[in-house]
Short mmCIF file of C-alpha atoms in Angstrom, two decimals:
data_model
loop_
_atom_site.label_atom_id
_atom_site.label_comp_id
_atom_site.label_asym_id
_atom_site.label_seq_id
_atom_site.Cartn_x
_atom_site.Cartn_y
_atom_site.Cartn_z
CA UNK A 8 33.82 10.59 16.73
CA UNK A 9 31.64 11.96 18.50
CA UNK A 10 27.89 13.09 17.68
CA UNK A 11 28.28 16.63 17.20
CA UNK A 12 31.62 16.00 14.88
CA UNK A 13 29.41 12.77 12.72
CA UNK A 14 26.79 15.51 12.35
CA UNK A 15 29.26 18.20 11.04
CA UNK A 16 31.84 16.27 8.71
CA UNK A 17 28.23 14.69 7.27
CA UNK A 18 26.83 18.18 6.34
CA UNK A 19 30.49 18.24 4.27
CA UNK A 20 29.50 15.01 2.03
CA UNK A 21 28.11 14.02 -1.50
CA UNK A 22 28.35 10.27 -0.04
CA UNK A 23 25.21 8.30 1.37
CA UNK A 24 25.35 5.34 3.17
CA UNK A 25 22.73 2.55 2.20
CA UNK A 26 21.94 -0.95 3.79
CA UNK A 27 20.93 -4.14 2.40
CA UNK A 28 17.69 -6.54 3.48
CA UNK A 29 17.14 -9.87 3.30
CA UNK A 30 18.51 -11.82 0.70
CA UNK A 31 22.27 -10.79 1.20
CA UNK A 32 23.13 -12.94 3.33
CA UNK A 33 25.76 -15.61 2.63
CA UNK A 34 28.10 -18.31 4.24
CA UNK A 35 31.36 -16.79 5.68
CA UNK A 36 30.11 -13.37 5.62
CA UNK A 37 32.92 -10.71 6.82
CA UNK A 38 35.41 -13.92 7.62
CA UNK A 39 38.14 -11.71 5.89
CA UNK A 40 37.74 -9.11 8.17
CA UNK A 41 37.15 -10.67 11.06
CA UNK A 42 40.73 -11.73 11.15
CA UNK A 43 42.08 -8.16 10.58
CA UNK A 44 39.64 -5.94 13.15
CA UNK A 45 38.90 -6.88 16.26
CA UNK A 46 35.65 -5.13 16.15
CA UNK A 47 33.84 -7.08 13.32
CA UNK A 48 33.91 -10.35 16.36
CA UNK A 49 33.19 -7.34 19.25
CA UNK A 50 29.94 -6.18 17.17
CA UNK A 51 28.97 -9.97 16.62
CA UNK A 52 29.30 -10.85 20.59
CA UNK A 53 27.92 -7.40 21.55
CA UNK A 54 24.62 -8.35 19.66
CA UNK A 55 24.72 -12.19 20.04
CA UNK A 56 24.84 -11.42 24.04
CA UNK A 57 21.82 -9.47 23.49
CA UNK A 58 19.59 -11.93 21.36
CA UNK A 59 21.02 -15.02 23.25
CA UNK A 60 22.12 -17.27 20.77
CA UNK A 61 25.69 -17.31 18.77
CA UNK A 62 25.16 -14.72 15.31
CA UNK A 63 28.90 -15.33 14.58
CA UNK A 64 28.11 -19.27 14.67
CA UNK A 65 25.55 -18.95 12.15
CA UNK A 66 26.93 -16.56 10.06
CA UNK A 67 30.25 -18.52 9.43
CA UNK A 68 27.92 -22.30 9.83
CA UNK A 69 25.13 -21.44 7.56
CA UNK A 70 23.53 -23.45 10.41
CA UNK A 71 19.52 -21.30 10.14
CA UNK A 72 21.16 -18.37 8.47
CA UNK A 73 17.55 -18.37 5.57
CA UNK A 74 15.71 -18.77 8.33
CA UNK A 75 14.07 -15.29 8.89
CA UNK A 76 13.90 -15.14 12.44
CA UNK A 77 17.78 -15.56 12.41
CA UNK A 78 18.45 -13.73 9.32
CA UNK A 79 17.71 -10.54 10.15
CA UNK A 80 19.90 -10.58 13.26
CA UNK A 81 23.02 -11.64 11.65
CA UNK A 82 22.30 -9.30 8.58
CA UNK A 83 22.16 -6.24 10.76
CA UNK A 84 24.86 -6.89 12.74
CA UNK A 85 26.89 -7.57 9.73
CA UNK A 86 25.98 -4.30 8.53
CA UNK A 87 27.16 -2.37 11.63
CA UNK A 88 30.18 -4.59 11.79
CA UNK A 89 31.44 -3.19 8.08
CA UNK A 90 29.80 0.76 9.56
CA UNK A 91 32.03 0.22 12.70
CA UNK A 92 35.35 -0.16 10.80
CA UNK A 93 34.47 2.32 8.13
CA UNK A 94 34.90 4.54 10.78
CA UNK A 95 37.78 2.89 12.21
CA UNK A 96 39.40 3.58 8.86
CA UNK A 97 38.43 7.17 8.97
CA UNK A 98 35.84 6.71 6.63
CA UNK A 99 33.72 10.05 5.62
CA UNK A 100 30.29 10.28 7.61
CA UNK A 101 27.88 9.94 4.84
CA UNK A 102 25.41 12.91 4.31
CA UNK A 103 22.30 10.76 4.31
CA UNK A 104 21.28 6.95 5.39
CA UNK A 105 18.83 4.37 4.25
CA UNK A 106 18.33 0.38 3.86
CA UNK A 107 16.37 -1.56 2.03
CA UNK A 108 13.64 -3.11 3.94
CA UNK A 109 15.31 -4.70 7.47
CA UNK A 110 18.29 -3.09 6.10
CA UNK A 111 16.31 0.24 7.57
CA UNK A 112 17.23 -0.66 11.11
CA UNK A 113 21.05 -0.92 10.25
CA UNK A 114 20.88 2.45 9.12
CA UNK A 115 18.66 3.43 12.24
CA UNK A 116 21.68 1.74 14.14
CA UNK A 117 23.89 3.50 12.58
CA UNK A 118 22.53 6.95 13.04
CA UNK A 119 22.88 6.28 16.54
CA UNK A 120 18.16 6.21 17.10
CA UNK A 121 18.97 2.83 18.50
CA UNK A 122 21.61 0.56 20.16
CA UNK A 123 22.47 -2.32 18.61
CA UNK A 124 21.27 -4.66 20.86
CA UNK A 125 18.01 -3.12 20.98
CA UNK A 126 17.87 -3.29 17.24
CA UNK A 127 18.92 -7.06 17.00
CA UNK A 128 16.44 -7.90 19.87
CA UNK A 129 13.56 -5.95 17.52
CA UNK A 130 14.59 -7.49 13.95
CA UNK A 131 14.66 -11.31 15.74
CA UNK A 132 10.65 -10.95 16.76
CA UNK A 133 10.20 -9.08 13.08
CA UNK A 134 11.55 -12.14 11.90
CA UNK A 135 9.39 -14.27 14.08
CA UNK A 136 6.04 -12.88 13.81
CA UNK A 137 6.63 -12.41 9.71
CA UNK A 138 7.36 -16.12 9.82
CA UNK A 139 4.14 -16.80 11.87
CA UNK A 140 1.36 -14.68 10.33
CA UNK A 141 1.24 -16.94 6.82
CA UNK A 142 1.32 -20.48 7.22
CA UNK A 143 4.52 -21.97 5.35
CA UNK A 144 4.29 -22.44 1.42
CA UNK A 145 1.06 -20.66 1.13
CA UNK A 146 2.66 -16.52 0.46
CA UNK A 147 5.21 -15.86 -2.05
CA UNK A 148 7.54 -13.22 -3.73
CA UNK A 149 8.03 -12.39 -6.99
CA UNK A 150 10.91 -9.85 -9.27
CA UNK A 151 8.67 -8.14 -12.19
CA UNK A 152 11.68 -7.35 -14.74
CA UNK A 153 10.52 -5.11 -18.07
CA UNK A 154 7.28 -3.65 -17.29
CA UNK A 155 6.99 -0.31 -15.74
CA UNK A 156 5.15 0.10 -12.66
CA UNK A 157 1.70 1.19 -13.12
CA UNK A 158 1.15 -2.08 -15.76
CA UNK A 159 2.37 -4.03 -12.46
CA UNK A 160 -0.31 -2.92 -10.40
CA UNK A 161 -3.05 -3.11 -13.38
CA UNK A 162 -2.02 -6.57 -13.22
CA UNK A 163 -2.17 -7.05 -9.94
CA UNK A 164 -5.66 -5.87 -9.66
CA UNK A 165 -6.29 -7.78 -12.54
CA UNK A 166 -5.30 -11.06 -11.11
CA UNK A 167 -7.93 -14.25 -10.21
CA UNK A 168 -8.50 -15.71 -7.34
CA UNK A 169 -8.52 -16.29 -3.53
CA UNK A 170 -6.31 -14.27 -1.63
CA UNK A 171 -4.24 -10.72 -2.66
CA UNK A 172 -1.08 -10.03 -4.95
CA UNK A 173 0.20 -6.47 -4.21
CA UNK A 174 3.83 -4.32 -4.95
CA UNK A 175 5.88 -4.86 -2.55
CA UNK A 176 9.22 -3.44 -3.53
CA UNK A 177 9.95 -0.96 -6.35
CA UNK A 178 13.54 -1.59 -6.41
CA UNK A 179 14.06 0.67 -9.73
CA UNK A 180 12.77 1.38 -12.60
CA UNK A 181 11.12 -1.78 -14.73
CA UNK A 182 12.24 -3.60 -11.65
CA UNK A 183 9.21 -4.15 -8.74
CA UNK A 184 8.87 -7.26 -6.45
CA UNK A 185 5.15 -8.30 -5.74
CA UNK A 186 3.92 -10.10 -2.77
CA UNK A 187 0.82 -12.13 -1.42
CA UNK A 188 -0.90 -15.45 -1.22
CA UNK A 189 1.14 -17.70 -3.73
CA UNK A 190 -1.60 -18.58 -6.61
CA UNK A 191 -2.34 -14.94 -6.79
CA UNK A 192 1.35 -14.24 -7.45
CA UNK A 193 1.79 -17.05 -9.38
CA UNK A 194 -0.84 -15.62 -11.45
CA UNK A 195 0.58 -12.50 -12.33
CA UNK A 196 3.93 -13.65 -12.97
CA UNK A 197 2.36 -15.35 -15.70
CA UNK A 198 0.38 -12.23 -17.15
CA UNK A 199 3.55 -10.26 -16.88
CA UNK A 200 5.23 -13.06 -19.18
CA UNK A 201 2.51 -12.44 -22.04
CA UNK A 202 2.47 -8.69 -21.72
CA UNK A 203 6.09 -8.86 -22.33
CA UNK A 204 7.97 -9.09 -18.85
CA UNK A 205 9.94 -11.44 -17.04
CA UNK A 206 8.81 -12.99 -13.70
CA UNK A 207 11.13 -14.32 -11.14
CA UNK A 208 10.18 -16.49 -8.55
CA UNK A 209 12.34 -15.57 -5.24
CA UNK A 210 13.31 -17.95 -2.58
CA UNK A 211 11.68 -16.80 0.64
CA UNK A 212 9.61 -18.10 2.55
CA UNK A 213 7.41 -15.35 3.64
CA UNK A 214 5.78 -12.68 1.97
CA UNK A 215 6.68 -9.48 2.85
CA UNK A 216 5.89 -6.09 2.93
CA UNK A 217 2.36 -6.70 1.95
CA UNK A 218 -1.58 -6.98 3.39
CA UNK A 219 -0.69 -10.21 4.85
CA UNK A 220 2.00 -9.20 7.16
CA UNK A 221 -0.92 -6.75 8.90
CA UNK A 222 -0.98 -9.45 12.14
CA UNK A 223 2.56 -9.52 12.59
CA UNK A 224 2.61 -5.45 12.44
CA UNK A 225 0.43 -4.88 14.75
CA UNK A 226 2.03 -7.25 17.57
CA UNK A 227 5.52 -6.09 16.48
CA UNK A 228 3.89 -2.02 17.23
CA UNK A 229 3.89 -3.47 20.96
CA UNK A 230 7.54 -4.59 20.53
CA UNK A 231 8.46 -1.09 19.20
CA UNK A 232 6.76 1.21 21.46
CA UNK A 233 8.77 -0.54 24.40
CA UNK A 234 12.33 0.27 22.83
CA UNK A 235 14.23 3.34 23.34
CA UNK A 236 13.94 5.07 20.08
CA UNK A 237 15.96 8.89 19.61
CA UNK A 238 15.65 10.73 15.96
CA UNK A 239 18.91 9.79 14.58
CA UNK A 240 21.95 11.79 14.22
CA UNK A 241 22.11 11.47 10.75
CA UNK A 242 18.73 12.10 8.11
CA UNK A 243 17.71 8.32 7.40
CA UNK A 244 15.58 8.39 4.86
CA UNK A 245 12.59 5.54 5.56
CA UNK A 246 11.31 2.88 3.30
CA UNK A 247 7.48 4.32 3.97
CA UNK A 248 6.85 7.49 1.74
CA UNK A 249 10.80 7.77 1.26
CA UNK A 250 10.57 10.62 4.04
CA UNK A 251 12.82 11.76 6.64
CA UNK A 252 11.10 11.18 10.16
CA UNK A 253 10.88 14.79 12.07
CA UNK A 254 9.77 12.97 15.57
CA UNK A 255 10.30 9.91 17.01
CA UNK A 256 6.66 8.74 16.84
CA UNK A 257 6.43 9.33 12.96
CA UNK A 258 9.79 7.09 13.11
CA UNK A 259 7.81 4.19 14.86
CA UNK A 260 4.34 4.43 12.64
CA UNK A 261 6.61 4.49 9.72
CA UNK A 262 8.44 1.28 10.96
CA UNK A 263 5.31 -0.50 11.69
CA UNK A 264 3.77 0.06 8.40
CA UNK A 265 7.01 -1.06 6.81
CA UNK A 266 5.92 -4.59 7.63
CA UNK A 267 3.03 -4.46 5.27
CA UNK A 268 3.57 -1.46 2.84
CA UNK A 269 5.73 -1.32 -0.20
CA UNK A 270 9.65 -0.58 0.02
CA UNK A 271 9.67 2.97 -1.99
CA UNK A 272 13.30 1.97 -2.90
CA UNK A 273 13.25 3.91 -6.22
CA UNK A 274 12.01 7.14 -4.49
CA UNK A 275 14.45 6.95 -1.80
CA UNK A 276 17.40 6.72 -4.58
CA UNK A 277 15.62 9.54 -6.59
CA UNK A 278 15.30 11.58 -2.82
CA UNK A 279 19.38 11.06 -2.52
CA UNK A 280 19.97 12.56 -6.38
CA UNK A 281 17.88 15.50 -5.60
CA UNK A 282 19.87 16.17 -2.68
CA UNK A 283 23.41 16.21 -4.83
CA UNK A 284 24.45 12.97 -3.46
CA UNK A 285 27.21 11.49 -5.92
CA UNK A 286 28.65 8.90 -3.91
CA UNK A 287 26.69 5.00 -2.77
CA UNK A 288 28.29 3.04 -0.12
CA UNK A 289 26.49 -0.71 0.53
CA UNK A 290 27.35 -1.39 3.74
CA UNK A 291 26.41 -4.75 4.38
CA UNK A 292 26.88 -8.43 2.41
CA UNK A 293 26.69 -8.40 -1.67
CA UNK A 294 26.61 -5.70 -3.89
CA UNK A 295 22.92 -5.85 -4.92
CA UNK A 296 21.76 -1.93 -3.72
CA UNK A 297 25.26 -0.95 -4.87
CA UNK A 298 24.72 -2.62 -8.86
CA UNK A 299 20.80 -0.77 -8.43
CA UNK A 300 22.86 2.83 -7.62
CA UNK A 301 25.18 2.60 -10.54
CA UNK A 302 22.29 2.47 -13.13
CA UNK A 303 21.36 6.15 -11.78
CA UNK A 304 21.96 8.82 -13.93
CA UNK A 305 23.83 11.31 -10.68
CA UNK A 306 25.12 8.90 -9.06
CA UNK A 307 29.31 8.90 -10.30
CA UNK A 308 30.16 6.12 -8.02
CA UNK A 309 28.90 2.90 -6.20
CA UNK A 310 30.68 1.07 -3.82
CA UNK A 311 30.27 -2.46 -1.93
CA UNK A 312 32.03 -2.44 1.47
CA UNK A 313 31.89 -6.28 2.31
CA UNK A 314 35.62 -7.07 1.80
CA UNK A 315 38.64 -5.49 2.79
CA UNK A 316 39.72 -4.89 -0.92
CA UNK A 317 36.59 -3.46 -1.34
CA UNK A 318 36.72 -1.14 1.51
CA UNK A 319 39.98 0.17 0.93
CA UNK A 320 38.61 1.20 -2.85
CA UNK A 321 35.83 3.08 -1.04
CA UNK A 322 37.50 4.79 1.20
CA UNK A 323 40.42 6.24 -1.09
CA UNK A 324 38.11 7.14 -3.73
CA UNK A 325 35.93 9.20 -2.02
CA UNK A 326 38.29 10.82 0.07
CA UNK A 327 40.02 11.71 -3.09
CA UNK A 328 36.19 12.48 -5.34
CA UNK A 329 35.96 14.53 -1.77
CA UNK A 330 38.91 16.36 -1.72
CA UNK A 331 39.58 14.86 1.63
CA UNK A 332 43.20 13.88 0.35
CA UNK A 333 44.97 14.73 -3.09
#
């Protein structure tokens, strides 16, 4: 398809494409479909010759896949593996694209702002300079569960000690990961408990998307003003103020200051419902952005695209919601 046709069937759409971040990653990812397209093993050697090392290896191994610097690679092309035979399947073009922290490259990918190899080249060094700018075990993450957002950041600022605690997703409503140095976060999981809350400790080893990540952003703004960088194709919608980029240097600030602002994750969904969008493809490993979509009150249907089954029930469901077939 070419650019001017993925432009005009997506004008035609209720459907929007989004793309997972780290975290969805798993052992044996896309094996399934691996063995019926060719082009899920094409996209993993077209990026793997790019980075230099074997994404396919460690996606299938395990062997590094939590380690950042090699996570991110393998996530995104994942993602454009299960975008590539979408298409192949004569998938709809979705109206609007976005992705959930790293997951905003996929869609970048996607949208055709970027090549692939370009991207997986970019996300490796994101992966390496997050991992490098806090020393190991001293940031961490937290999921705040059952308080709303602004008695998150009260106790935020509220919190103790040495070092920061700050928002660093808001993944939906009562739902908003914090980030910073790990006492501090430590400390407000345990004031959410007593104000009524849940706290979740997650299993990363860097802290993202918060003050802490400033070194790594401004080395990886280097990084990003030496890639070739278009305005996509198709509206992605960025994590940073949930806004559609209208140049290609607002598209770079905005991915610079991804590193150490907050994911605006429930904006972004709210963004897609204004716009009429009915439809929620995850187009990547898991089904967690996909489970997030179906608790939205416009949204009819959410779909994971991760197995073939799963595909197949996307595809024939919104070509039939669509009216693309009877």
């Amino acid at each position: 398809m070419s650019a001017k046709q993925l432009e005009q069937a997506a004008q035609a759409t209720k459907t929007a494409f989004v793309f997972p971040g780290q975290g969805s990653q798993k052992v044996g990812m896309l094996a399934e479909l691996a063995e019926q397209f060719s082009s899920v093993q094409e996209t993993f050697a077209e990026a793997s010759d790019a980075v230099g090392f074997d994404l396919w290896h460690i996606a299938q191994s395990g062997e590094g896949l939590n380690q950042t610097e090699f996570t991110q690679p393998v996530l995104l092309t994942a993602s454009i593996a299960l975008w590539r035979v979408w298409l192949e399947l004569g998938g709809v073009a979705p109206k609007y694209l976005a992705g959930h922290s790293l997951g905003e490259y996929s869609a970048l990918v996607a949208a055709g702002a970027m090549s692939l190899g370009d991207a997986v080249k970019l996300v490796h060094l994101r992966g390496q300079l997050m991992q490098s700018a806090v020393p190991e075990g001293k940031g961490a993450m937290a999921a705040i569960l059952g308080l709303d957002d602004a008695k998150v950041l009260e106790l935020c600022a509220q919190a103790e000690g040495e070092g920061s605690v700050e928002a660093a997703n808001y993944n939906a409503q009562g739902q908003v990961v914090i980030a910073g140095d790990k006492a501090m976060v430590e400390a407000v999981m345990a004031t959410a408990k007593e104000n009524g809350g849940k706290a979740i400790a997650l299993p990363v080893s860097v802290p993202s998307h918060c003050s802490l990540m400033k070194p790594a952003a401004e080395q990886f703004a280097t990084a990003l003003e030496q890639t070739a960088i278009e305005l996509p194709m198709l509206p992605v919608i960025q994590n940073v103020g949930a806004e559609i980029a209208t140049d290609v240097a607002q598209l770079r600030q905005a991915l610079t200051a991804q590193l150490y602002e907050s994911v605006q994750w429930t904006k972004t969904m709210q963004y897609l419902q204004d716009q009429g969008i009915q439809y929620i493809a995850e187009c990547g490993p898991g089904n967690v952005l996909a489970n997030l979509a179906k608790r939205l009150p416009n949204i009819e249907k959410a779909f994971p695209l991760d197995s073939k089954g799963r595909m197949e029930d996307a595809l024939n469901a919104i070509l039939v919601a669509e009216g693309k077939i009877a």
